[in-house]
Tab-separated table of C-alpha atoms in Angstrom:
chain	number	residue	atom	x	y	z
A	1	MET	CA	39.679	-16.370	-10.697
A	2	SER	CA	36.044	-15.555	-12.385
A	3	ALA	CA	35.721	-15.237	-16.066
A	4	LYS	CA	34.995	-11.666	-16.084
A	5	TYR	CA	38.147	-10.745	-14.529
A	6	LEU	CA	40.186	-13.017	-16.737
A	7	PHE	CA	38.559	-11.498	-19.800
A	8	ARG	CA	39.564	-7.977	-18.579
A	9	ILE	CA	43.007	-8.848	-18.180
A	10	LEU	CA	43.282	-10.504	-21.774
A	11	LEU	CA	41.643	-7.439	-23.239
A	12	PHE	CA	44.274	-5.100	-21.401
A	13	GLY	CA	47.037	-7.279	-22.812
A	14	LEU	CA	45.826	-7.031	-26.198
A	15	LEU	CA	45.465	-3.273	-26.181
A	16	ILE	CA	48.841	-2.783	-24.975
A	17	TRP	CA	50.416	-5.111	-27.798
A	18	SER	CA	48.547	-3.294	-30.189
A	19	THR	CA	49.569	0.098	-29.414
A	20	ALA	CA	53.144	-0.816	-29.068
A	21	GLY	CA	53.240	-2.640	-32.519
A	22	CYS	CA	51.800	0.437	-34.099
A	23	LYS	CA	53.949	3.474	-32.871
A	24	GLU	CA	57.364	4.263	-31.437
A	25	GLU	CA	57.185	4.834	-27.748
A	26	GLU	CA	57.667	8.498	-27.936
A	27	ASP	CA	54.879	8.878	-30.602
A	28	ILE	CA	52.071	7.194	-28.091
A	29	GLU	CA	49.380	9.391	-27.507
A	30	PRO	CA	47.515	9.281	-24.295
A	31	VAL	CA	44.131	7.573	-24.412
A	32	VAL	CA	41.353	9.737	-23.052
A	33	GLU	CA	38.733	7.431	-21.529
A	34	GLU	CA	35.033	8.436	-21.788
A	35	PRO	CA	33.264	8.564	-18.664
A	36	VAL	CA	31.155	5.584	-18.296
A	37	ASN	CA	27.284	6.212	-17.926
A	38	PRO	CA	26.408	4.674	-14.439
A	39	ASN	CA	22.923	3.997	-15.887
A	40	ILE	CA	24.425	1.123	-18.025
A	41	ALA	CA	25.362	-0.819	-14.864
A	42	ILE	CA	22.081	-0.098	-12.932
A	43	ASN	CA	20.013	-0.969	-16.060
A	44	LYS	CA	21.894	-4.400	-16.584
A	45	TRP	CA	20.929	-5.186	-13.088
A	46	ILE	CA	17.239	-4.307	-13.608
A	47	ASN	CA	17.105	-6.525	-16.837
A	48	ASP	CA	18.972	-9.240	-14.885
A	49	VAL	CA	16.467	-9.060	-11.902
A	50	MET	CA	13.362	-9.051	-14.238
A	51	LYS	CA	14.487	-11.814	-16.273
A	52	GLU	CA	14.356	-13.985	-13.334
A	53	VAL	CA	11.523	-12.685	-11.056
A	54	TYR	CA	8.982	-10.882	-13.261
A	55	LEU	CA	5.609	-12.552	-13.335
A	56	TRP	CA	4.661	-11.927	-16.920
A	57	LEU	CA	8.247	-13.179	-18.182
A	58	GLY	CA	6.852	-14.297	-21.539
A	59	GLU	CA	5.333	-10.874	-21.984
A	60	MET	CA	8.173	-8.622	-21.027
A	61	LYS	CA	9.036	-5.859	-23.503
A	62	THR	CA	12.357	-5.324	-25.460
A	63	PRO	CA	13.999	-2.750	-23.307
A	64	ILE	CA	15.287	0.859	-24.594
A	65	ALA	CA	18.711	2.003	-24.503
A	66	ASN	CA	20.859	0.980	-21.727
A	67	THR	CA	21.875	4.462	-21.087
A	68	SER	CA	18.551	5.560	-20.506
A	69	ALA	CA	17.154	6.755	-16.995
A	70	PRO	CA	16.627	3.622	-14.797
A	71	GLU	CA	12.979	4.709	-14.336
A	72	ASP	CA	12.439	4.835	-18.079
A	73	TYR	CA	14.370	1.772	-18.674
A	74	PHE	CA	12.515	-0.292	-16.140
A	75	GLU	CA	9.194	1.051	-17.240
A	76	SER	CA	9.945	-0.141	-20.910
A	77	LEU	CA	10.267	-3.819	-19.752
A	78	LEU	CA	6.785	-4.058	-18.113
A	79	ASN	CA	3.657	-5.798	-19.361
A	80	ARG	CA	1.280	-2.710	-19.210
A	81	PRO	CA	-1.435	-2.370	-19.040
A	82	THR	CA	-1.950	-5.911	-17.517
A	83	ASP	CA	0.652	-4.950	-14.950
A	84	ARG	CA	-0.883	-1.964	-13.151
A	85	PHE	CA	1.447	-2.106	-10.139
A	86	SER	CA	5.058	-2.819	-10.680
A	87	ALA	CA	7.410	0.242	-9.557
A	88	ILE	CA	10.881	1.529	-9.066
A	89	TYR	CA	11.929	4.089	-6.532
A	90	PRO	CA	15.189	6.145	-6.363
A	91	ASN	CA	16.041	5.203	-3.036
A	92	TYR	CA	15.586	1.552	-1.643
A	93	SER	CA	16.077	2.497	2.061
A	94	GLU	CA	13.232	5.060	1.813
A	95	LEU	CA	11.075	2.461	0.112
A	96	ILE	CA	11.499	0.214	2.853
A	97	ASN	CA	10.778	2.808	5.483
A	98	SER	CA	7.587	3.945	3.703
A	99	LEU	CA	6.488	0.252	3.491
A	100	ASN	CA	6.805	0.209	7.250
A	101	GLY	CA	4.835	3.413	7.711
A	102	VAL	CA	7.987	5.676	8.234
A	103	THR	CA	7.930	8.893	6.201
A	104	LEU	CA	8.599	12.593	6.304
A	105	GLU	CA	4.968	14.086	6.847
A	106	ALA	CA	2.787	16.227	8.927
A	107	GLY	CA	0.533	13.187	9.750
A	108	TYR	CA	-2.610	13.757	8.073
A	109	GLU	CA	-4.510	12.015	4.979
A	110	PHE	CA	-7.189	13.563	2.911
A	111	THR	CA	-9.338	13.098	-0.038
A	112	LEU	CA	-9.834	15.702	-2.737
A	113	TYR	CA	-13.135	16.870	-4.163
A	114	ARG	CA	-14.392	19.525	-6.632
A	115	GLU	CA	-15.712	22.295	-4.505
A	116	SER	CA	-18.843	22.892	-6.892
A	117	ALA	CA	-19.944	21.765	-10.175
A	118	SER	CA	-19.836	25.489	-11.164
A	119	ASN	CA	-16.146	25.985	-10.699
A	120	ASN	CA	-12.775	24.133	-10.889
A	121	ASN	CA	-11.936	24.752	-7.401
A	122	VAL	CA	-10.602	21.739	-5.352
A	123	ILE	CA	-10.803	21.220	-1.494
A	124	ALA	CA	-9.497	18.433	0.440
A	125	GLU	CA	-11.501	16.569	3.157
A	126	ILE	CA	-9.401	15.026	6.007
A	127	THR	CA	-9.811	11.438	6.397
A	128	TYR	CA	-7.571	10.707	9.346
A	129	ILE	CA	-5.058	12.144	11.681
A	130	LYS	CA	-2.198	10.145	12.717
A	131	LYS	CA	-1.244	9.734	16.493
A	132	ASN	CA	1.612	11.770	17.809
A	133	SER	CA	1.949	13.789	14.891
A	134	PRO	CA	2.127	17.606	14.049
A	135	ALA	CA	-1.336	17.316	12.734
A	136	ALA	CA	-2.648	16.027	15.876
A	137	THR	CA	-0.835	18.393	18.022
A	138	ALA	CA	-2.328	21.208	15.992
A	139	GLY	CA	-5.956	19.907	16.671
A	140	MET	CA	-6.992	18.838	12.934
A	141	LYS	CA	-9.995	16.404	12.948
A	142	ARG	CA	-11.354	14.073	10.438
A	143	GLY	CA	-13.998	15.778	8.391
A	144	ASP	CA	-12.140	19.036	8.416
A	145	TYR	CA	-11.927	20.805	5.052
A	146	ILE	CA	-8.538	22.262	3.814
A	147	THR	CA	-9.443	25.285	1.499
A	148	ARG	CA	-5.888	26.517	0.957
A	149	ILE	CA	-2.267	25.406	1.329
A	150	ASN	CA	0.621	27.994	1.578
A	151	GLY	CA	-2.307	30.491	0.877
A	152	THR	CA	-3.020	28.962	-2.515
A	153	GLN	CA	-6.429	27.739	-3.620
A	154	MET	CA	-6.212	24.398	-5.078
A	155	THR	CA	-7.800	23.912	-8.554
A	156	LEU	CA	-8.192	21.166	-11.141
A	157	ASP	CA	-5.218	22.599	-12.920
A	158	ASN	CA	-2.870	23.150	-9.899
A	159	TYR	CA	-3.688	20.555	-7.097
A	160	ARG	CA	-0.848	18.248	-7.851
A	161	VAL	CA	1.601	20.878	-7.830
A	162	VAL	CA	0.163	22.393	-4.519
A	163	ILE	CA	-0.098	19.097	-2.435
A	164	GLY	CA	3.521	18.412	-3.369
A	165	GLN	CA	4.459	21.093	-0.911
A	166	ILE	CA	3.078	19.580	2.115
A	167	ASN	CA	6.349	17.484	2.942
A	168	LYS	CA	8.043	20.566	3.878
A	169	GLN	CA	6.982	23.568	6.256
A	170	HIS	CA	3.594	24.690	5.139
A	171	THR	CA	0.431	26.536	6.177
A	172	LEU	CA	-3.175	25.323	5.997
A	173	ASN	CA	-6.559	27.225	5.837
A	174	THR	CA	-9.179	24.999	7.254
A	175	ILE	CA	-12.901	24.936	7.998
A	176	ARG	CA	-14.730	22.696	10.485
A	177	PHE	CA	-18.552	21.739	10.639
A	178	ASN	CA	-20.199	23.276	13.632
A	179	GLU	CA	-22.768	20.738	14.749
A	180	GLU	CA	-25.082	23.430	16.703
A	181	ALA	CA	-24.869	26.024	14.183
A	182	GLY	CA	-25.236	23.593	11.178
A	183	ASN	CA	-22.697	24.914	9.114
A	184	PHE	CA	-18.778	25.126	8.290
A	185	GLN	CA	-16.596	27.860	10.158
A	186	ALA	CA	-13.315	28.821	9.318
A	187	LEU	CA	-10.330	27.960	11.689
A	188	PRO	CA	-7.270	29.750	12.555
A	189	GLU	CA	-4.370	29.204	9.990
A	190	LEU	CA	-2.165	26.319	10.727
A	191	SER	CA	1.543	26.088	10.427
A	192	LEU	CA	2.848	22.518	10.084
A	193	ASN	CA	6.376	21.236	10.206
A	194	PRO	CA	6.651	17.512	8.784
A	195	VAL	CA	8.601	15.065	10.951
A	196	GLN	CA	9.953	11.598	10.410
A	197	LEU	CA	6.930	9.857	11.548
A	198	ALA	CA	6.425	6.054	12.133
A	199	GLU	CA	2.699	5.485	11.771
A	200	ASN	CA	1.069	2.606	13.640
A	201	PRO	CA	-1.429	0.766	11.435
A	202	ASN	CA	-3.473	-0.316	14.592
A	203	PHE	CA	-5.605	2.765	14.361
A	204	LEU	CA	-8.523	1.966	16.630
A	205	ASP	CA	-10.141	-0.603	18.232
A	206	SER	CA	-13.623	-0.616	20.254
A	207	VAL	CA	-16.395	-2.869	21.579
A	208	TYR	CA	-20.174	-1.836	21.504
A	209	THR	CA	-23.219	-3.448	22.841
A	210	ILE	CA	-26.007	-2.531	20.816
A	211	ASN	CA	-29.545	-4.278	21.119
A	212	GLY	CA	-28.008	-6.969	22.984
A	213	GLU	CA	-25.333	-7.838	20.433
A	214	LYS	CA	-21.717	-7.286	21.393
A	215	ILE	CA	-19.608	-5.981	18.444
A	216	GLY	CA	-15.941	-5.663	18.020
A	217	TYR	CA	-14.453	-2.966	15.630
A	218	VAL	CA	-11.045	-2.844	14.590
A	219	VAL	CA	-9.489	-0.046	12.129
A	220	TYR	CA	-6.336	-1.067	10.296
A	221	HIS	CA	-4.561	1.236	7.844
A	222	PHE	CA	-1.933	-0.833	6.332
A	223	PHE	CA	-0.049	-4.362	6.920
A	224	ALA	CA	3.289	-3.892	8.620
A	225	PRO	CA	4.813	-5.938	11.318
A	226	GLY	CA	6.673	-3.242	13.060
A	227	PRO	CA	8.215	0.294	12.504
A	228	GLY	CA	11.644	-1.261	11.657
A	229	SER	CA	13.497	-4.153	10.357
A	230	GLY	CA	12.876	-7.145	12.411
A	231	SER	CA	10.324	-5.521	14.545
A	232	THR	CA	6.742	-7.270	14.994
A	233	ALA	CA	5.534	-4.652	17.360
A	234	TYR	CA	2.438	-3.950	15.448
A	235	ASP	CA	1.808	-7.482	14.967
A	236	GLN	CA	2.077	-8.265	18.575
A	237	GLU	CA	-0.237	-5.192	19.465
A	238	MET	CA	-2.960	-6.759	17.021
A	239	ASP	CA	-2.648	-9.993	19.033
A	240	GLY	CA	-3.315	-7.849	22.242
A	241	ILE	CA	-6.322	-6.281	20.660
A	242	PHE	CA	-7.614	-9.681	19.638
A	243	ALA	CA	-6.949	-11.228	23.027
A	244	ASP	CA	-9.035	-8.285	24.632
A	245	LEU	CA	-11.880	-8.987	22.173
A	246	LYS	CA	-12.036	-12.326	23.059
A	247	ALA	CA	-12.030	-11.957	26.620
A	248	GLN	CA	-14.812	-9.322	26.148
A	249	GLY	CA	-16.710	-12.167	24.619
A	250	ILE	CA	-17.703	-10.357	21.290
A	251	GLN	CA	-20.258	-11.900	19.027
A	252	HIS	CA	-19.633	-9.830	15.856
A	253	LEU	CA	-16.505	-8.402	14.336
A	254	ILE	CA	-15.925	-5.610	11.965
A	255	VAL	CA	-12.740	-4.957	10.195
A	256	ASP	CA	-12.240	-1.671	8.829
A	257	PHE	CA	-10.030	-1.790	5.570
A	258	ARG	CA	-11.339	1.157	3.699
A	259	TYR	CA	-7.963	3.034	3.628
A	260	ASN	CA	-5.751	-0.111	3.795
A	261	GLY	CA	-3.993	-0.452	0.357
A	262	GLY	CA	-1.777	-3.394	1.397
A	263	GLY	CA	1.636	-4.164	2.718
A	264	PHE	CA	3.362	-7.168	4.250
A	265	VAL	CA	1.894	-10.707	3.526
A	266	THR	CA	3.268	-11.852	7.019
A	267	SER	CA	1.089	-9.341	8.819
A	268	ALA	CA	-1.835	-10.313	6.677
A	269	VAL	CA	-1.162	-14.097	7.833
A	270	ASN	CA	-1.022	-12.921	11.314
A	271	LEU	CA	-4.342	-11.032	11.240
A	272	ALA	CA	-6.247	-13.593	9.408
A	273	SER	CA	-5.060	-16.302	11.795
A	274	LEU	CA	-6.775	-14.259	14.505
A	275	ILE	CA	-10.111	-14.148	12.623
A	276	ALA	CA	-10.554	-17.619	10.757
A	277	PRO	CA	-12.594	-20.143	12.984
A	278	GLY	CA	-10.299	-22.205	14.849
A	279	VAL	CA	-7.587	-22.567	12.065
A	280	THR	CA	-4.338	-24.195	13.126
A	281	ALA	CA	-0.792	-24.221	11.239
A	282	SER	CA	-2.296	-27.259	9.004
A	283	ASP	CA	-4.842	-25.131	7.467
A	284	VAL	CA	-3.831	-23.365	4.215
A	285	PHE	CA	-4.282	-19.582	4.158
A	286	SER	CA	-2.811	-18.830	0.589
A	287	LYS	CA	-1.012	-20.398	-2.390
A	288	THR	CA	1.541	-18.508	-4.362
A	289	LYS	CA	2.472	-19.110	-8.077
A	290	TYR	CA	5.479	-17.437	-9.853
A	291	ASN	CA	6.696	-17.253	-13.482
A	292	SER	CA	7.867	-20.078	-15.687
A	293	PHE	CA	11.594	-19.663	-14.738
A	294	LEU	CA	11.115	-20.059	-10.985
A	295	MET	CA	8.510	-22.599	-11.240
A	296	GLN	CA	11.344	-25.032	-12.281
A	297	PHE	CA	12.666	-24.963	-8.753
A	298	ASP	CA	11.308	-27.538	-6.365
A	299	ASN	CA	11.005	-25.048	-3.428
A	300	LEU	CA	8.754	-22.622	-5.635
A	301	LYS	CA	6.604	-25.187	-7.346
A	302	ASN	CA	3.983	-25.631	-4.750
A	303	VAL	CA	4.239	-22.798	-2.086
A	304	GLN	CA	1.541	-22.702	0.575
A	305	THR	CA	1.348	-20.559	3.298
A	306	PRO	CA	-0.392	-21.953	6.278
A	307	PHE	CA	-2.428	-19.852	9.140
A	308	LYS	CA	-0.628	-19.514	12.452
A	309	ALA	CA	-2.025	-21.295	15.529
A	310	LYS	CA	-2.688	-18.352	17.751
A	311	SER	CA	-4.393	-18.465	21.371
A	312	GLU	CA	-5.899	-15.125	20.588
A	313	ASN	CA	-7.917	-16.602	17.569
A	314	LEU	CA	-11.652	-15.708	18.168
A	315	GLY	CA	-12.353	-19.500	17.315
A	316	LYS	CA	-16.063	-20.053	16.625
A	317	ILE	CA	-17.579	-17.253	18.780
A	318	LEU	CA	-18.803	-15.124	16.066
A	319	LYS	CA	-22.297	-15.589	15.159
A	320	GLY	CA	-23.233	-17.050	11.766
A	321	ASN	CA	-19.518	-17.735	11.368
A	322	ARG	CA	-19.110	-14.186	9.668
A	323	VAL	CA	-16.812	-11.314	9.698
A	324	TYR	CA	-17.828	-7.925	8.333
A	325	ILE	CA	-15.252	-6.172	6.070
A	326	LEU	CA	-15.336	-2.468	5.438
A	327	THR	CA	-13.778	-1.353	2.006
A	328	SER	CA	-13.525	1.650	-0.407
A	329	SER	CA	-12.211	1.496	-3.859
A	330	ARG	CA	-8.633	1.856	-2.358
A	331	THR	CA	-8.809	-1.285	-0.153
A	332	ALA	CA	-6.286	-3.407	-2.129
A	333	SER	CA	-3.604	-6.050	-2.133
A	334	ALA	CA	-3.011	-7.675	1.293
A	335	SER	CA	-6.403	-6.567	2.270
A	336	GLU	CA	-7.921	-8.598	-0.644
A	337	LEU	CA	-5.647	-11.322	0.153
A	338	ILE	CA	-7.184	-11.709	3.563
A	339	ILE	CA	-10.686	-11.434	2.085
A	340	ASN	CA	-9.879	-14.209	-0.373
A	341	GLY	CA	-8.177	-16.334	2.269
A	342	LEU	CA	-10.792	-16.229	4.652
A	343	LYS	CA	-13.609	-17.087	2.172
A	344	PRO	CA	-13.068	-20.858	2.511
A	345	TYR	CA	-13.346	-20.818	6.128
A	346	MET	CA	-16.140	-18.570	6.794
A	347	ASP	CA	-18.813	-16.001	5.567
A	348	VAL	CA	-17.096	-12.590	4.483
A	349	PHE	CA	-19.559	-9.793	4.409
A	350	ILE	CA	-18.300	-6.656	2.581
A	351	ILE	CA	-19.689	-3.265	3.087
A	352	GLY	CA	-18.402	-0.154	1.376
A	353	ASP	CA	-17.040	0.338	-2.329
A	354	LYS	CA	-15.751	-2.282	-4.807
A	355	THR	CA	-12.231	-3.169	-3.998
A	356	THR	CA	-9.096	-2.343	-6.194
A	357	GLY	CA	-8.450	-5.981	-7.518
A	358	LYS	CA	-5.093	-6.808	-6.904
A	359	ASN	CA	-4.282	-10.507	-6.617
A	360	VAL	CA	-0.620	-10.397	-7.284
A	361	GLY	CA	2.586	-9.710	-5.120
A	362	SER	CA	5.600	-7.861	-5.022
A	363	VAL	CA	9.340	-8.396	-3.611
A	364	ALA	CA	11.342	-5.413	-2.715
A	365	ILE	CA	14.772	-5.675	-4.367
A	366	ASP	CA	17.945	-3.765	-3.984
A	367	GLU	CA	21.513	-4.542	-5.605
A	368	GLU	CA	24.061	-5.564	-2.647
A	369	ASP	CA	27.026	-5.488	-4.984
A	370	ASN	CA	26.902	-1.945	-6.118
A	371	PRO	CA	26.940	0.835	-3.790
A	372	ASN	CA	26.407	3.494	-6.348
A	373	ASN	CA	23.146	1.934	-7.217
A	374	LYS	CA	20.386	3.350	-4.601
A	375	TYR	CA	17.493	2.155	-6.534
A	376	GLY	CA	14.948	-0.182	-5.102
A	377	LEU	CA	12.580	-2.441	-7.421
A	378	LEU	CA	9.034	-3.537	-6.546
A	379	PRO	CA	8.196	-5.812	-9.543
A	380	ILE	CA	5.335	-7.939	-9.613
A	381	VAL	CA	6.609	-11.396	-9.051
A	382	SER	CA	3.809	-13.920	-7.963
A	383	ARG	CA	0.083	-14.437	-8.197
A	384	SER	CA	-2.065	-15.237	-4.986
A	385	TYR	CA	-4.766	-18.151	-4.595
A	386	ASN	CA	-6.887	-19.230	-1.578
A	387	SER	CA	-7.087	-22.777	-0.458
A	388	LEU	CA	-9.610	-23.474	-2.811
A	389	ASP	CA	-7.281	-22.343	-5.857
A	390	GLN	CA	-9.470	-19.210	-6.277
A	391	SER	CA	-7.863	-15.984	-7.627
A	392	GLU	CA	-10.469	-14.247	-9.794
A	393	TYR	CA	-10.719	-10.778	-8.217
A	394	THR	CA	-8.801	-8.662	-10.732
A	395	ASN	CA	-11.858	-6.425	-10.978
A	396	GLY	CA	-12.149	-6.236	-7.210
A	397	PHE	CA	-14.429	-7.637	-4.556
A	398	THR	CA	-18.080	-6.435	-4.865
A	399	PRO	CA	-19.750	-5.533	-1.699
A	400	ASN	CA	-22.707	-6.821	-0.164
A	401	ILE	CA	-23.840	-3.700	0.691
A	402	GLU	CA	-22.829	-0.729	-1.275
A	403	ALA	CA	-21.914	2.497	0.580
A	404	LYS	CA	-19.367	4.988	-0.370
A	405	GLU	CA	-18.135	7.497	2.363
A	406	SER	CA	-18.210	10.151	-0.325
A	407	THR	CA	-21.890	10.614	-0.069
A	408	GLU	CA	-21.892	11.807	3.415
A	409	ARG	CA	-20.085	14.201	5.688
A	410	LEU	CA	-17.216	12.303	7.309
A	411	ARG	CA	-17.897	11.627	11.073
A	412	PRO	CA	-15.218	10.406	13.503
A	413	PHE	CA	-14.083	7.043	13.482
A	414	GLY	CA	-15.783	4.683	15.971
A	415	ASP	CA	-18.891	7.115	15.818
A	416	VAL	CA	-21.830	4.585	15.324
A	417	SER	CA	-23.428	7.032	13.111
A	418	GLU	CA	-20.430	7.118	10.769
A	419	LEU	CA	-21.644	5.745	7.361
A	420	LEU	CA	-19.773	2.501	7.095
A	421	LEU	CA	-19.738	1.596	10.535
A	422	ARG	CA	-23.454	2.478	10.810
A	423	LYS	CA	-24.317	0.033	7.927
A	424	ALA	CA	-22.464	-2.854	9.501
A	425	ILE	CA	-24.333	-2.327	12.921
A	426	GLU	CA	-27.601	-1.986	10.894
A	427	GLN	CA	-26.835	-5.395	9.308
A	428	ILE	CA	-25.814	-6.945	12.466
A	429	THR	CA	-28.887	-5.836	14.682
A	430	GLY	CA	-31.393	-5.733	12.017
A	431	THR	CA	-32.580	-2.215	13.213
A	432	PRO	CA	-32.004	0.479	10.657
A	433	SER	CA	-30.931	3.836	12.044
A	434	GLY	CA	-33.647	6.059	12.498
A	435	ALA	CA	-31.306	9.217	12.077
A	436	ARG	CA	-31.636	11.244	8.887
A	437	PHE	CA	-28.330	12.093	7.129
A	438	GLU	CA	-27.561	14.756	4.593
A	439	GLN	CA	-26.700	12.986	1.236
A	440	LEU	CA	-23.795	14.505	-0.920
A	441	ASP	CA	-23.329	14.313	-4.691
A	442	ARG	CA	-19.496	14.264	-5.213
A	443	ARG	CA	-16.898	12.188	-6.666
A	444	ASP	CA	-13.352	12.339	-5.444
A	445	VAL	CA	-10.373	13.811	-7.694
A	446	GLY	CA	-7.721	11.864	-5.625
A	447	SER	CA	-6.248	11.241	-2.359
A	448	THR	CA	-2.824	11.456	-0.263
A	449	LEU	CA	-3.310	7.680	-0.045
A	450	ASP	CA	-2.737	7.282	-3.748
A	451	SER	CA	0.780	8.291	-3.678
A	452	LYS	CA	1.631	6.046	-0.748
A	453	VAL	CA	4.437	3.519	-1.749
A	454	ARG	CA	2.077	0.837	0.265
A	455	ALA	CA	-0.864	1.886	-2.018
A	456	GLY	CA	-1.839	-1.538	-3.797
A	457	VAL	CA	1.239	-3.380	-2.655
A	458	MET	CA	1.472	-6.854	-1.369
A	459	ILE	CA	4.913	-7.719	-0.014
A	460	GLU	CA	6.235	-11.362	-0.037
A	461	SER	CA	8.829	-12.349	2.355
A	462	VAL	CA	12.252	-12.794	1.163
A	463	ASP	CA	15.047	-14.775	2.472
A	464	ARG	CA	18.512	-13.526	1.573
A	465	ASN	CA	20.341	-16.858	2.873
């Protein structure tokens, strides 16, 4: 018998003895028990978890009342502002689905901009459309502008409320640039019904031969091994993509992480093992360090993650032992882990915007013993280093060539005139594009990518056994 159950029995016996000794049987009044606040048990679980795994254990704050809402209680513990990333979610199952790219949505992402410096109107530029989604069926395209959602013009004051409606049936008014006419033209109003969509992160792969240089291009939107628990379908598909690139004899590789906010470390290891020149399972991809409590355990003192030995590895066929990585300010976490992990082995040439700067990792945690607790925690539990013990990128990786896609009208992914891809091709071939492109002076207000669970997330693997 455990001590907690013995204590309850002793306490129950004491209460019976006390009441019997004070009143005659007929005088005993019924005891009305106050309902137990369910937050107390949930918050105790949160506190217990954080005292074991939280990276900044010594800086963890004193919690607020244990009857508080779990979201507030969790937040009260965090080492803000140093900790920018720890989060709590009301439903663990939905959290895991989101990390694997499974969400209720219509299948489009966008970036928000002010319509004009002279007014407060906000418009949304479509950044990409997901395959087999309602948005794809409706004919939406990257570069389209959303002017109204459910008939409402977005403004700086209301856009957060308005875009909160797109996870239900909604209408869109859009405009599209007409290349021949040289202007934007209105399209028919769209009505979209969100579905439970499993997004494949392997968005696009192409091979170009330009000025005698054979260039492979891969667009990868987040790190997930597959659409569900135990699935490795996406990793296997990536292996097939690299096998094809290798068979075609590419000389240069461009990997597009501009919208990649992170995901599972296992998929990052898989991708890095396809890129790094001739690595084996004896070569170290990354090192992981935990808090002072966890570092007492021998199996956590010197955690090193090796590369995988993969037949699809590009080996040493890349000219200059270089890989080109396309980035934005939303490139984060597992994407940055790859940049950092590859640097000791090859030249990582970055084109785009400065990355987010997330060198720490999370573990998704739920409570198995309390069926009434649906919450999922995503606390920061570790810091990552490469094989040379380098980890100083909390301010992000600075690009070798700066290029912000907000400065030009968006063109289709894979189009060699698209800004970031064009810059990479120019660097590879040494031949600047002779085309002239309109320059736009705008700054984004936000993006649908910012609200993704996977945004800025790097998930360490967890063994429950």
